[in-house]
Amino acid sequence: MVFESIVPVLVKNWFLVIPIVLVAYLTSNYFNHGLNKYPGPRLSGLTDWWRFLNVYGRRPEITHIRLHREHGDVVRLGPNSLSFADPKAIKRIYGLNKGFVKVSILV
């Protein structure tokens, strides 16, 4: 099989494979979710680690307010996350039959 012949090559060149896979993953996060048109910190489009470190600092609301002042009403906070500053957006996002998919939380 082809797979059996590729694995030894990948293992032998792991030091090249890991950075290539990492760059491909981060590029996929940035562009494939359709949110790259919204402004925000550069790292926020690549990974959720930016948000984790921001929340770990215990005052993420201050950062969110600053980002909304810099970038406007819609700010990208992660590869799949947007923050809205306009209260009118609540009805549009959470209203019935608006076309937005809500995330279910598993407990």
GROMACS .gro file of N, CA and C in nm:
model
  321
    1MET      N    1   0.082  -0.119   0.000
    1MET     CA    2   0.000   0.000   0.000
    1MET      C    3   0.086   0.125   0.000
    2VAL      N    4   0.027   0.230  -0.051
    2VAL     CA    5   0.097   0.359  -0.057
    2VAL      C    6   0.119   0.414   0.083
    3PHE      N    7   0.019   0.399   0.170
    3PHE     CA    8   0.028   0.452   0.306
    3PHE      C    9   0.145   0.392   0.382
    4GLU      N   10   0.169   0.264   0.364
    4GLU     CA   11   0.278   0.197   0.434
    4GLU      C   12   0.414   0.245   0.386
    5SER      N   13   0.422   0.295   0.263
    5SER     CA   14   0.550   0.346   0.214
    5SER      C   15   0.571   0.493   0.252
    6ILE      N   16   0.464   0.564   0.282
    6ILE     CA   17   0.476   0.707   0.316
    6ILE      C   18   0.512   0.725   0.463
    7VAL      N   19   0.461   0.641   0.550
    7VAL     CA   20   0.481   0.656   0.694
    7VAL      C   21   0.630   0.659   0.731
    8PRO      N   22   0.714   0.570   0.682
    8PRO     CA   23   0.857   0.578   0.720
    8PRO      C   24   0.923   0.709   0.676
    9VAL      N   25   0.880   0.761   0.561
    9VAL     CA   26   0.936   0.888   0.513
    9VAL      C   27   0.893   1.002   0.605
   10LEU      N   28   0.766   1.003   0.647
   10LEU     CA   29   0.717   1.107   0.738
   10LEU      C   30   0.785   1.099   0.874
   11VAL      N   31   0.803   0.979   0.924
   11VAL     CA   32   0.869   0.961   1.054
   11VAL      C   33   1.015   1.006   1.045
   12LYS      N   34   1.079   0.974   0.936
   12LYS     CA   35   1.219   1.013   0.919
   12LYS      C   36   1.234   1.165   0.911
   13ASN      N   37   1.137   1.233   0.850
   13ASN     CA   38   1.144   1.378   0.832
   13ASN      C   39   1.043   1.450   0.921
   14TRP      N   40   1.025   1.403   1.044
   14TRP     CA   41   0.926   1.461   1.135
   14TRP      C   42   0.952   1.608   1.162
   15PHE      N   43   1.079   1.650   1.164
   15PHE     CA   44   1.114   1.789   1.193
   15PHE      C   45   1.067   1.884   1.083
   16LEU      N   46   1.038   1.834   0.965
   16LEU     CA   47   0.979   1.916   0.858
   16LEU      C   48   0.827   1.901   0.854
   17VAL      N   49   0.779   1.783   0.887
   17VAL     CA   50   0.636   1.754   0.878
   17VAL      C   51   0.558   1.833   0.982
   18ILE      N   52   0.606   1.838   1.105
   18ILE     CA   53   0.532   1.905   1.212
   18ILE      C   54   0.510   2.053   1.183
   19PRO      N   55   0.611   2.132   1.144
   19PRO     CA   56   0.584   2.274   1.112
   19PRO      C   57   0.490   2.291   0.992
   20ILE      N   58   0.500   2.204   0.893
   20ILE     CA   59   0.413   2.215   0.776
   20ILE      C   60   0.268   2.188   0.816
   21VAL      N   61   0.245   2.086   0.897
   21VAL     CA   62   0.109   2.055   0.943
   21VAL      C   63   0.055   2.168   1.031
   22LEU      N   64   0.140   2.223   1.116
   22LEU     CA   65   0.098   2.333   1.204
   22LEU      C   66   0.058   2.456   1.123
   23VAL      N   67   0.139   2.493   1.026
   23VAL     CA   68   0.107   2.608   0.940
   23VAL      C   69  -0.020   2.583   0.860
   24ALA      N   70  -0.038   2.462   0.811
   24ALA     CA   71  -0.160   2.429   0.737
   24ALA      C   72  -0.283   2.438   0.827
   25TYR      N   73  -0.271   2.391   0.950
   25TYR     CA   74  -0.383   2.397   1.045
   25TYR      C   75  -0.419   2.542   1.078
   26LEU      N   76  -0.320   2.625   1.107
   26LEU     CA   77  -0.346   2.765   1.141
   26LEU      C   78  -0.402   2.842   1.022
   27THR      N   79  -0.352   2.814   0.903
   27THR     CA   80  -0.406   2.877   0.783
   27THR      C   81  -0.550   2.836   0.760
   28SER      N   82  -0.579   2.710   0.784
   28SER     CA   83  -0.716   2.661   0.771
   28SER      C   84  -0.808   2.732   0.870
   29ASN      N   85  -0.764   2.748   0.994
   29ASN     CA   86  -0.843   2.821   1.094
   29ASN      C   87  -0.872   2.963   1.049
   30TYR      N   88  -0.772   3.028   0.994
   30TYR     CA   89  -0.787   3.169   0.959
   30TYR      C   90  -0.882   3.190   0.842
   31PHE      N   91  -0.872   3.106   0.739
   31PHE     CA   92  -0.948   3.131   0.617
   31PHE      C   93  -1.074   3.048   0.598
   32ASN      N   94  -1.081   2.926   0.651
   32ASN     CA   95  -1.190   2.836   0.617
   32ASN      C   96  -1.320   2.857   0.692
   33HIS      N   97  -1.325   2.942   0.789
   33HIS     CA   98  -1.447   2.960   0.865
   33HIS      C   99  -1.532   3.077   0.815
   34GLY      N  100  -1.483   3.151   0.719
   34GLY     CA  101  -1.560   3.261   0.662
   34GLY      C  102  -1.563   3.386   0.749
   35LEU      N  103  -1.490   3.386   0.858
   35LEU     CA  104  -1.491   3.502   0.946
   35LEU      C  105  -1.369   3.592   0.929
   36ASN      N  106  -1.286   3.561   0.831
   36ASN     CA  107  -1.163   3.639   0.813
   36ASN      C  108  -1.190   3.781   0.764
   37LYS      N  109  -1.314   3.812   0.727
   37LYS     CA  110  -1.345   3.948   0.684
   37LYS      C  111  -1.370   4.041   0.802
   38TYR      N  112  -1.385   3.985   0.923
   38TYR     CA  113  -1.410   4.067   1.041
   38TYR      C  114  -1.278   4.101   1.109
   39PRO      N  115  -1.264   4.225   1.157
   39PRO     CA  116  -1.138   4.266   1.220
   39PRO      C  117  -1.124   4.209   1.361
   40GLY      N  118  -1.002   4.206   1.405
   40GLY     CA  119  -0.970   4.158   1.540
   40GLY      C  120  -0.821   4.136   1.551
   41PRO      N  121  -0.775   4.095   1.668
   41PRO     CA  122  -0.632   4.064   1.682
   41PRO      C  123  -0.591   3.953   1.586
   42ARG      N  124  -0.472   3.961   1.533
   42ARG     CA  125  -0.426   3.863   1.435
   42ARG      C  126  -0.429   3.720   1.490
   43LEU      N  127  -0.386   3.703   1.612
   43LEU     CA  128  -0.382   3.568   1.670
   43LEU      C  129  -0.522   3.511   1.690
   44SER      N  130  -0.622   3.597   1.703
   44SER     CA  131  -0.758   3.546   1.728
   44SER      C  132  -0.811   3.466   1.610
   45GLY      N  133  -0.768   3.497   1.491
   45GLY     CA  134  -0.814   3.421   1.375
   45GLY      C  135  -0.745   3.288   1.359
   46LEU      N  136  -0.633   3.271   1.426
   46LEU     CA  137  -0.555   3.148   1.411
   46LEU      C  138  -0.591   3.040   1.512
   47THR      N  139  -0.611   3.082   1.637
   47THR     CA  140  -0.632   2.983   1.743
   47THR      C  141  -0.712   3.044   1.857
   48ASP      N  142  -0.773   2.958   1.937
   48ASP     CA  143  -0.847   3.004   2.055
   48ASP      C  144  -0.756   3.026   2.175
   49TRP      N  145  -0.629   2.999   2.164
   49TRP     CA  146  -0.535   3.022   2.274
   49TRP      C  147  -0.530   3.168   2.313
   50TRP      N  148  -0.550   3.257   2.216
   50TRP     CA  149  -0.552   3.401   2.246
   50TRP      C  150  -0.664   3.430   2.346
   51ARG      N  151  -0.783   3.374   2.320
   51ARG     CA  152  -0.897   3.394   2.410
   51ARG      C  153  -0.872   3.331   2.546
   52PHE      N  154  -0.813   3.214   2.547
   52PHE     CA  155  -0.784   3.147   2.673
   52PHE      C  156  -0.693   3.234   2.760
   53LEU      N  157  -0.586   3.285   2.702
   53LEU     CA  158  -0.493   3.368   2.779
   53LEU      C  159  -0.559   3.499   2.822
   54ASN      N  160  -0.647   3.552   2.739
   54ASN     CA  161  -0.718   3.674   2.774
   54ASN      C  162  -0.811   3.650   2.894
   55VAL      N  163  -0.884   3.541   2.894
   55VAL     CA  164  -0.974   3.508   3.004
   55VAL      C  165  -0.895   3.470   3.128
   56TYR      N  166  -0.782   3.404   3.109
   56TYR     CA  167  -0.697   3.366   3.221
   56TYR      C  168  -0.648   3.489   3.296
   57GLY      N  169  -0.636   3.602   3.227
   57GLY     CA  170  -0.596   3.727   3.291
   57GLY      C  171  -0.706   3.789   3.375
   58ARG      N  172  -0.825   3.730   3.375
   58ARG     CA  173  -0.939   3.761   3.461
   58ARG      C  174  -1.012   3.891   3.430
   59ARG      N  175  -0.981   3.961   3.326
   59ARG     CA  176  -1.055   4.083   3.291
   59ARG      C  177  -1.076   4.090   3.140
   60PRO      N  178  -1.139   3.989   3.080
   60PRO     CA  179  -1.157   3.991   2.935
   60PRO      C  180  -1.251   4.101   2.887
   61GLU      N  181  -1.343   4.147   2.974
   61GLU     CA  182  -1.436   4.251   2.930
   61GLU      C  183  -1.364   4.381   2.898
   62ILE      N  184  -1.256   4.408   2.967
   62ILE     CA  185  -1.179   4.529   2.937
   62ILE      C  186  -1.116   4.517   2.798
   63THR      N  187  -1.063   4.401   2.767
   63THR     CA  188  -1.006   4.377   2.635
   63THR      C  189  -1.113   4.386   2.527
   64HIS      N  190  -1.232   4.332   2.554
   64HIS     CA  191  -1.340   4.337   2.456
   64HIS      C  192  -1.384   4.480   2.428
   65ILE      N  193  -1.396   4.560   2.532
   65ILE     CA  194  -1.434   4.701   2.515
   65ILE      C  195  -1.329   4.773   2.432
   66ARG      N  196  -1.202   4.749   2.461
   66ARG     CA  197  -1.094   4.813   2.385
   66ARG      C  198  -1.097   4.770   2.238
   67LEU      N  199  -1.119   4.641   2.215
   67LEU     CA  200  -1.123   4.592   2.077
   67LEU      C  201  -1.242   4.651   2.001
   68HIS      N  202  -1.356   4.665   2.066
   68HIS     CA  203  -1.471   4.725   1.999
   68HIS      C  204  -1.448   4.873   1.970
   69ARG      N  205  -1.376   4.941   2.056
   69ARG     CA  206  -1.342   5.082   2.028
   69ARG      C  207  -1.247   5.092   1.908
   70GLU      N  208  -1.156   4.999   1.896
   70GLU     CA  209  -1.060   5.000   1.786
   70GLU      C  210  -1.122   4.955   1.654
   71HIS      N  211  -1.203   4.847   1.657
   71HIS     CA  212  -1.246   4.781   1.534
   71HIS      C  213  -1.393   4.798   1.499
   72GLY      N  214  -1.476   4.846   1.590
   72GLY     CA  215  -1.616   4.865   1.559
   72GLY      C  216  -1.708   4.768   1.630
   73ASP      N  217  -1.831   4.754   1.578
   73ASP     CA  218  -1.935   4.676   1.644
   73ASP      C  219  -1.914   4.525   1.638
   74VAL      N  220  -1.843   4.475   1.538
   74VAL     CA  221  -1.821   4.330   1.525
   74VAL      C  222  -1.671   4.304   1.527
   75VAL      N  223  -1.628   4.219   1.621
   75VAL     CA  224  -1.485   4.188   1.637
   75VAL      C  225  -1.469   4.037   1.641
   76ARG      N  226  -1.368   3.987   1.571
   76ARG     CA  227  -1.337   3.844   1.572
   76ARG      C  228  -1.252   3.812   1.694
   77LEU      N  229  -1.302   3.718   1.776
   77LEU     CA  230  -1.231   3.680   1.898
   77LEU      C  231  -1.168   3.541   1.889
   78GLY      N  232  -1.197   3.469   1.784
   78GLY     CA  233  -1.143   3.334   1.767
   78GLY      C  234  -1.174   3.284   1.628
   79PRO      N  235  -1.122   3.167   1.591
   79PRO     CA  236  -1.149   3.114   1.458
   79PRO      C  237  -1.298   3.097   1.429
   80ASN      N  238  -1.378   3.070   1.533
   80ASN     CA  239  -1.522   3.051   1.517
   80ASN      C  240  -1.603   3.147   1.603
   81SER      N  241  -1.543   3.257   1.650
   81SER     CA  242  -1.611   3.343   1.747
   81SER      C  243  -1.610   3.488   1.706
   82LEU      N  244  -1.725   3.550   1.718
   82LEU     CA  245  -1.739   3.693   1.696
   82LEU      C  246  -1.799   3.755   1.821
   83SER      N  247  -1.765   3.881   1.845
   83SER     CA  248  -1.825   3.958   1.953
   83SER      C  249  -1.900   4.075   1.891
   84PHE      N  250  -2.024   4.094   1.935
   84PHE     CA  251  -2.108   4.202   1.884
   84PHE      C  252  -2.129   4.305   1.993
   85ALA      N  253  -2.110   4.431   1.961
   85ALA     CA  254  -2.127   4.538   2.058
   85ALA      C  255  -2.263   4.605   2.046
   86ASP      N  256  -2.331   4.589   1.936
   86ASP     CA  257  -2.459   4.654   1.913
   86ASP      C  258  -2.572   4.571   1.976
   87PRO      N  259  -2.647   4.627   2.071
   87PRO     CA  260  -2.755   4.551   2.134
   87PRO      C  261  -2.865   4.510   2.036
   88LYS      N  262  -2.880   4.579   1.925
   88LYS     CA  263  -2.981   4.543   1.826
   88LYS      C  264  -2.949   4.408   1.760
   89ALA      N  265  -2.825   4.365   1.769
   89ALA     CA  266  -2.785   4.240   1.708
   89ALA      C  267  -2.842   4.118   1.781
   90ILE      N  268  -2.879   4.136   1.907
   90ILE     CA  269  -2.931   4.023   1.985
   90ILE      C  270  -3.056   3.965   1.920
   91LYS      N  271  -3.148   4.051   1.881
   91LYS     CA  272  -3.271   4.003   1.820
   91LYS      C  273  -3.242   3.935   1.687
   92ARG      N  274  -3.149   3.989   1.614
   92ARG     CA  275  -3.114   3.932   1.483
   92ARG      C  276  -3.047   3.795   1.497
   93ILE      N  277  -2.960   3.781   1.596
   93ILE     CA  278  -2.885   3.656   1.614
   93ILE      C  279  -2.970   3.550   1.682
   94TYR      N  280  -3.036   3.586   1.791
   94TYR     CA  281  -3.106   3.487   1.872
   94TYR      C  282  -3.255   3.476   1.843
   95GLY      N  283  -3.304   3.554   1.748
   95GLY     CA  284  -3.446   3.546   1.712
   95GLY      C  285  -3.479   3.414   1.644
   96LEU      N  286  -3.606   3.384   1.637
   96LEU     CA  287  -3.649   3.259   1.575
   96LEU      C  288  -3.634   3.267   1.423
   97ASN      N  289  -3.593   3.157   1.363
   97ASN     CA  290  -3.581   3.142   1.217
   97ASN      C  291  -3.495   3.251   1.153
   98LYS      N  292  -3.384   3.284   1.214
   98LYS     CA  293  -3.296   3.387   1.159
   98LYS      C  294  -3.182   3.329   1.077
   99GLY      N  295  -3.170   3.198   1.071
   99GLY     CA  296  -3.068   3.135   0.989
   99GLY      C  297  -2.935   3.115   1.060
  100PHE      N  298  -2.926   3.150   1.187
  100PHE     CA  299  -2.802   3.130   1.261
  100PHE      C  300  -2.812   2.998   1.338
  101VAL      N  301  -2.704   2.923   1.339
  101VAL     CA  302  -2.701   2.796   1.410
  101VAL      C  303  -2.655   2.822   1.553
  102LYS      N  304  -2.736   2.778   1.647
  102LYS     CA  305  -2.700   2.791   1.787
  102LYS      C  306  -2.618   2.669   1.829
  103VAL      N  307  -2.526   2.688   1.920
  103VAL     CA  308  -2.440   2.579   1.966
  103VAL      C  309  -2.504   2.516   2.088
  104SER      N  310  -2.514   2.386   2.088
  104SER     CA  311  -2.566   2.318   2.207
  104SER      C  312  -2.452   2.292   2.304
  105ILE      N  313  -2.481   2.312   2.429
  105ILE     CA  314  -2.381   2.292   2.533
  105ILE      C  315  -2.407   2.159   2.600
  106LEU      N  316  -2.307   2.074   2.599
  106LEU     CA  317  -2.319   1.943   2.663
  106LEU      C  318  -2.265   1.951   2.804
  107VAL      N  319  -2.345   1.906   2.897
  107VAL     CA  320  -2.304   1.913   3.038
  107VAL      C  321  -2.272   1.775   3.088
   0.00000   0.00000   0.00000
